[in-house]
């Protein structure tokens, strides 16, 4: 039952919060509860973030990460023989839940176990696993994932660090060639890391073989290793419990075995070999094994949004401002239509993204546990992970800001969480792949239909690939007309389906989002084709179409998110919780259409009358959901200790 005073109108669902939490936690309820308990036990770190100086806070975060490692919650994704839990899905669920707490702790865990540990596990072979996994899973060996350089972050194929094989000594020589090639923003580098997985251009016998990863000691007994230079990145906008730094390598020698050699190797005599001939494909195959980090950050963004919404919603059923419907009492914020309009669609979108994240987590688990591991599934997973990460983290940034404002001046006080939430989650939109770059990756998958050539194609290759197909093929592939035929069967009104169908019919909502996606994709394909036919440079053609490309990818991901939500609701037995989720699903669908109504009207799929009807329906759904709002946020199960906000929630 809602804890605030508003009585649900008759016919309204009565949310069973505990059952809803169980449904949301799903198969990983036990893991999530373990993390919730740990978060509550270490809740003081939220105050430490404000009170300790930089070095002390970094140490506090490091100690906490090591203590959490001892509970098993951070090592769930590693093989059991090395002290892990052998369950990839559980490791993602644990990470998502950790995002309810201090985000420096979360990111330090991500760097240590996800990035550093993940690279050793996925790119290394038994010799690396035996040498490092047990210690890193226990938190005894801290490490870095040193990919980004000052000169290159998104385009990591163009990294400037070089690893040259020296057959005389059977060593690789790691060299930073110029300041643009220094490693930058590297977590664990400034203070705590002993080893780094360093991404560098491999040169063997004068031939460049592309980017490969090497294990390089950067500190020995706490001192910076010979030939390594490290500079602290200093204070950041947030995440100040993580010690990010820059690293230079002045011809540092590491043994031949330091190459993480799952996908390629160099023989003692200096012969390079790989089962993957195409260097592009090899590189993207390597990167693809690291997709887990993206899935983690997307899920963390969604959960950070839940913290903000829990605080803002609970405040909105306590805080009164201005008399409105009564002469004796001021109105609760959440009884204002505007406040409902600000918070409830964000709650609905959070639910939608939650269910979409369930899908991508399950796919990841199945692909990486070998249950459904084929190339097409992997490519689809990569695109899906990229899309969910982009939308999930943008949603966090937007939601946290809206919730801060919804709490007025109180929202600005550090004790009320938003200061840290805003500062710490902001960078989620950039690391683990900049969101705009990721959406281009999503579009590439769609335009090429995850073709087997997918990994071989760089941006220009993609343009050439798409435009080499007859435009009819692409249109067939994106198949707006086929969609319309299907829709005519599903919805009343024949060609007028978009005017006749009920706004709350999920087939109508899905048809609208599918139409937008497929129309946009075929539009991109046509424009690419036209540009190439006119003899324009492929890069220029792509650049001109890029906003369209990103819009198409966004449309695709929103459609996929809605499908995940609709599927989940349909899978539930009849209950009040199902009704409540149905209302949220409708709200998500209609606010998504409403937000892009100009496009739908431009493309003849939304009349003025119907557009206004959608806005009315959104208002009505908000009013229906208003009495359920507190239950809906409580069902996320954010531990009370993580909310702080003593004066907002009391
Ligand atoms: C706190 C923090 C922690 C980090 N931790 C690590 C770590 O541990 N290890 C590690 O290796 N890296 C780490 N990073 C680096 C991070 O992954 C990169 O910053 C990120 O990948 C973006 O790269 P960049 O900064 O070079 O931005 P750029 O790639 O230069 O992007 C800048 C802007 O240009 C746009 N842009 C780029 N390419 C295109 C294009 N083709 N078309 C249109 N627009 C484009 C982007 O959308 C973006 O808005 C960290 C960064 C930070 C800030």
PDB file of C-alpha atoms in Angstrom, residues 400-508:
ATOM      1  CA  UNK A 400      19.033  12.937 -11.449  1.00  0.00           C
ATOM      2  CA  UNK A 401      18.844  16.562 -12.593  1.00  0.00           C
ATOM      3  CA  UNK A 402      15.041  16.523 -12.702  1.00  0.00           C
ATOM      4  CA  UNK A 403      14.872  14.931  -9.256  1.00  0.00           C
ATOM      5  CA  UNK A 404      17.301  17.462  -7.803  1.00  0.00           C
ATOM      6  CA  UNK A 405      15.095  20.268  -9.076  1.00  0.00           C
ATOM      7  CA  UNK A 406      11.987  18.463  -7.829  1.00  0.00           C
ATOM      8  CA  UNK A 407      13.460  18.649  -4.325  1.00  0.00           C
ATOM      9  CA  UNK A 408      14.045  22.386  -4.598  1.00  0.00           C
ATOM     10  CA  UNK A 409      16.811  23.941  -2.490  1.00  0.00           C
ATOM     11  CA  UNK A 410      16.923  20.869  -0.289  1.00  0.00           C
ATOM     12  CA  UNK A 411      18.010  18.875  -3.300  1.00  0.00           C
ATOM     13  CA  UNK A 412      21.200  20.933  -3.412  1.00  0.00           C
ATOM     14  CA  UNK A 413      22.445  19.886   0.041  1.00  0.00           C
ATOM     15  CA  UNK A 414      25.065  17.171  -0.103  1.00  0.00           C
ATOM     16  CA  UNK A 415      23.375  15.121   2.619  1.00  0.00           C
ATOM     17  CA  UNK A 416      20.420  14.675   0.292  1.00  0.00           C
ATOM     18  CA  UNK A 417      22.490  12.642  -2.186  1.00  0.00           C
ATOM     19  CA  UNK A 418      22.020  14.559  -5.398  1.00  0.00           C
ATOM     20  CA  UNK A 419      25.381  16.343  -5.276  1.00  0.00           C
ATOM     21  CA  UNK A 420      27.235  13.028  -5.354  1.00  0.00           C
ATOM     22  CA  UNK A 421      24.776  11.346  -7.691  1.00  0.00           C
ATOM     23  CA  UNK A 422      25.074  14.103 -10.262  1.00  0.00           C
ATOM     24  CA  UNK A 423      28.818  14.503 -10.072  1.00  0.00           C
ATOM     25  CA  UNK A 424      29.623  10.806  -9.963  1.00  0.00           C
ATOM     26  CA  UNK A 425      27.237   9.478 -12.602  1.00  0.00           C
ATOM     27  CA  UNK A 426      27.827  12.212 -15.187  1.00  0.00           C
ATOM     28  CA  UNK A 427      30.788  10.437 -16.783  1.00  0.00           C
ATOM     29  CA  UNK A 428      28.784   7.244 -17.292  1.00  0.00           C
ATOM     30  CA  UNK A 429      27.679   8.774 -20.588  1.00  0.00           C
ATOM     31  CA  UNK A 430      31.317   8.844 -21.739  1.00  0.00           C
ATOM     32  CA  UNK A 431      33.321   5.982 -20.292  1.00  0.00           C
ATOM     33  CA  UNK A 432      32.820   2.421 -21.481  1.00  0.00           C
ATOM     34  CA  UNK A 433      32.160   4.117 -24.810  1.00  0.00           C
ATOM     35  CA  UNK A 434      30.855   7.605 -25.537  1.00  0.00           C
ATOM     36  CA  UNK A 435      27.111   7.349 -26.041  1.00  0.00           C
ATOM     37  CA  UNK A 436      27.043   9.040 -29.452  1.00  0.00           C
ATOM     38  CA  UNK A 437      29.799   6.775 -30.683  1.00  0.00           C
ATOM     39  CA  UNK A 438      27.949   3.746 -29.291  1.00  0.00           C
ATOM     40  CA  UNK A 439      24.737   4.633 -31.085  1.00  0.00           C
ATOM     41  CA  UNK A 440      26.687   4.715 -34.345  1.00  0.00           C
ATOM     42  CA  UNK A 441      27.798   1.182 -33.556  1.00  0.00           C
ATOM     43  CA  UNK A 442      24.160   0.216 -33.039  1.00  0.00           C
ATOM     44  CA  UNK A 443      23.254   1.694 -36.425  1.00  0.00           C
ATOM     45  CA  UNK A 444      26.105  -0.139 -38.109  1.00  0.00           C
ATOM     46  CA  UNK A 445      24.677  -3.432 -36.884  1.00  0.00           C
ATOM     47  CA  UNK A 446      21.225  -2.527 -38.145  1.00  0.00           C
ATOM     48  CA  UNK A 447      22.353  -1.289 -41.533  1.00  0.00           C
ATOM     49  CA  UNK A 448      24.459  -4.352 -42.187  1.00  0.00           C
ATOM     50  CA  UNK A 449      21.975  -6.703 -40.518  1.00  0.00           C
ATOM     51  CA  UNK A 450      24.855  -7.944 -38.330  1.00  0.00           C
ATOM     52  CA  UNK A 451      26.410  -9.355 -41.474  1.00  0.00           C
ATOM     53  CA  UNK A 452      29.336 -11.673 -41.078  1.00  0.00           C
ATOM     54  CA  UNK A 453      31.469  -8.821 -42.420  1.00  0.00           C
ATOM     55  CA  UNK A 454      30.377  -6.692 -39.447  1.00  0.00           C
ATOM     56  CA  UNK A 455      33.670  -6.773 -37.589  1.00  0.00           C
ATOM     57  CA  UNK A 456      35.699  -6.215 -40.749  1.00  0.00           C
ATOM     58  CA  UNK A 457      34.016  -2.916 -41.432  1.00  0.00           C
ATOM     59  CA  UNK A 458      35.237   0.426 -40.223  1.00  0.00           C
ATOM     60  CA  UNK A 459      33.057   3.486 -40.706  1.00  0.00           C
ATOM     61  CA  UNK A 460      33.900   3.914 -44.360  1.00  0.00           C
ATOM     62  CA  UNK A 461      33.638   0.191 -44.932  1.00  0.00           C
ATOM     63  CA  UNK A 462      30.145   0.356 -43.495  1.00  0.00           C
ATOM     64  CA  UNK A 463      29.148   3.115 -45.882  1.00  0.00           C
ATOM     65  CA  UNK A 464      30.536   1.156 -48.803  1.00  0.00           C
ATOM     66  CA  UNK A 465      28.865  -2.036 -47.621  1.00  0.00           C
ATOM     67  CA  UNK A 466      25.460  -0.456 -47.267  1.00  0.00           C
ATOM     68  CA  UNK A 467      25.671   1.443 -50.498  1.00  0.00           C
ATOM     69  CA  UNK A 468      26.944  -1.577 -52.400  1.00  0.00           C
ATOM     70  CA  UNK A 469      23.569  -3.172 -51.812  1.00  0.00           C
ATOM     71  CA  UNK A 470      20.789  -2.225 -54.123  1.00  0.00           C
ATOM     72  CA  UNK A 471      18.668   0.362 -52.386  1.00  0.00           C
ATOM     73  CA  UNK A 472      15.740  -2.027 -52.711  1.00  0.00           C
ATOM     74  CA  UNK A 473      17.658  -4.607 -50.676  1.00  0.00           C
ATOM     75  CA  UNK A 474      18.170  -2.167 -47.882  1.00  0.00           C
ATOM     76  CA  UNK A 475      14.590  -1.059 -47.957  1.00  0.00           C
ATOM     77  CA  UNK A 476      13.520  -4.668 -48.020  1.00  0.00           C
ATOM     78  CA  UNK A 477      15.755  -5.253 -45.040  1.00  0.00           C
ATOM     79  CA  UNK A 478      14.370  -2.339 -43.115  1.00  0.00           C
ATOM     80  CA  UNK A 479      11.021  -3.212 -44.607  1.00  0.00           C
ATOM     81  CA  UNK A 480       8.677  -0.373 -43.768  1.00  0.00           C
ATOM     82  CA  UNK A 481       6.116  -1.725 -46.186  1.00  0.00           C
ATOM     83  CA  UNK A 482       6.299  -5.223 -44.739  1.00  0.00           C
ATOM     84  CA  UNK A 483       5.817  -3.708 -41.341  1.00  0.00           C
ATOM     85  CA  UNK A 484       2.775  -1.864 -42.541  1.00  0.00           C
ATOM     86  CA  UNK A 485       1.301  -5.064 -43.923  1.00  0.00           C
ATOM     87  CA  UNK A 486       1.817  -6.777 -40.578  1.00  0.00           C
ATOM     88  CA  UNK A 487       0.335  -3.846 -38.736  1.00  0.00           C
ATOM     89  CA  UNK A 488      -2.777  -3.891 -40.930  1.00  0.00           C
ATOM     90  CA  UNK A 489      -3.394  -7.448 -39.750  1.00  0.00           C
ATOM     91  CA  UNK A 490      -2.910  -6.608 -36.120  1.00  0.00           C
ATOM     92  CA  UNK A 491      -4.773  -3.371 -35.766  1.00  0.00           C
ATOM     93  CA  UNK A 492      -8.180  -2.117 -36.819  1.00  0.00           C
ATOM     94  CA  UNK A 493      -8.636   0.560 -39.460  1.00  0.00           C
ATOM     95  CA  UNK A 494      -6.638  -0.878 -42.380  1.00  0.00           C
ATOM     96  CA  UNK A 495      -4.394   1.844 -43.747  1.00  0.00           C
ATOM     97  CA  UNK A 496      -5.818   4.140 -41.117  1.00  0.00           C
ATOM     98  CA  UNK A 497      -4.472   1.959 -38.283  1.00  0.00           C
ATOM     99  CA  UNK A 498      -2.601   4.863 -36.826  1.00  0.00           C
ATOM    100  CA  UNK A 499      -5.845   6.740 -36.381  1.00  0.00           C
ATOM    101  CA  UNK A 500      -8.218   3.960 -35.470  1.00  0.00           C
ATOM    102  CA  UNK A 501      -6.299   1.850 -32.971  1.00  0.00           C
ATOM    103  CA  UNK A 502      -6.657   2.491 -29.246  1.00  0.00           C
ATOM    104  CA  UNK A 503      -3.858   4.548 -27.778  1.00  0.00           C
ATOM    105  CA  UNK A 504      -3.484   2.014 -24.980  1.00  0.00           C
ATOM    106  CA  UNK A 505      -3.187  -0.925 -27.363  1.00  0.00           C
ATOM    107  CA  UNK A 506       0.395  -2.069 -27.035  1.00  0.00           C
ATOM    108  CA  UNK A 507       0.305  -3.281 -30.669  1.00  0.00           C
ATOM    109  CA  UNK A 508      -0.403   0.301 -31.709  1.00  0.00           C
TER     110      UNK A 508
END
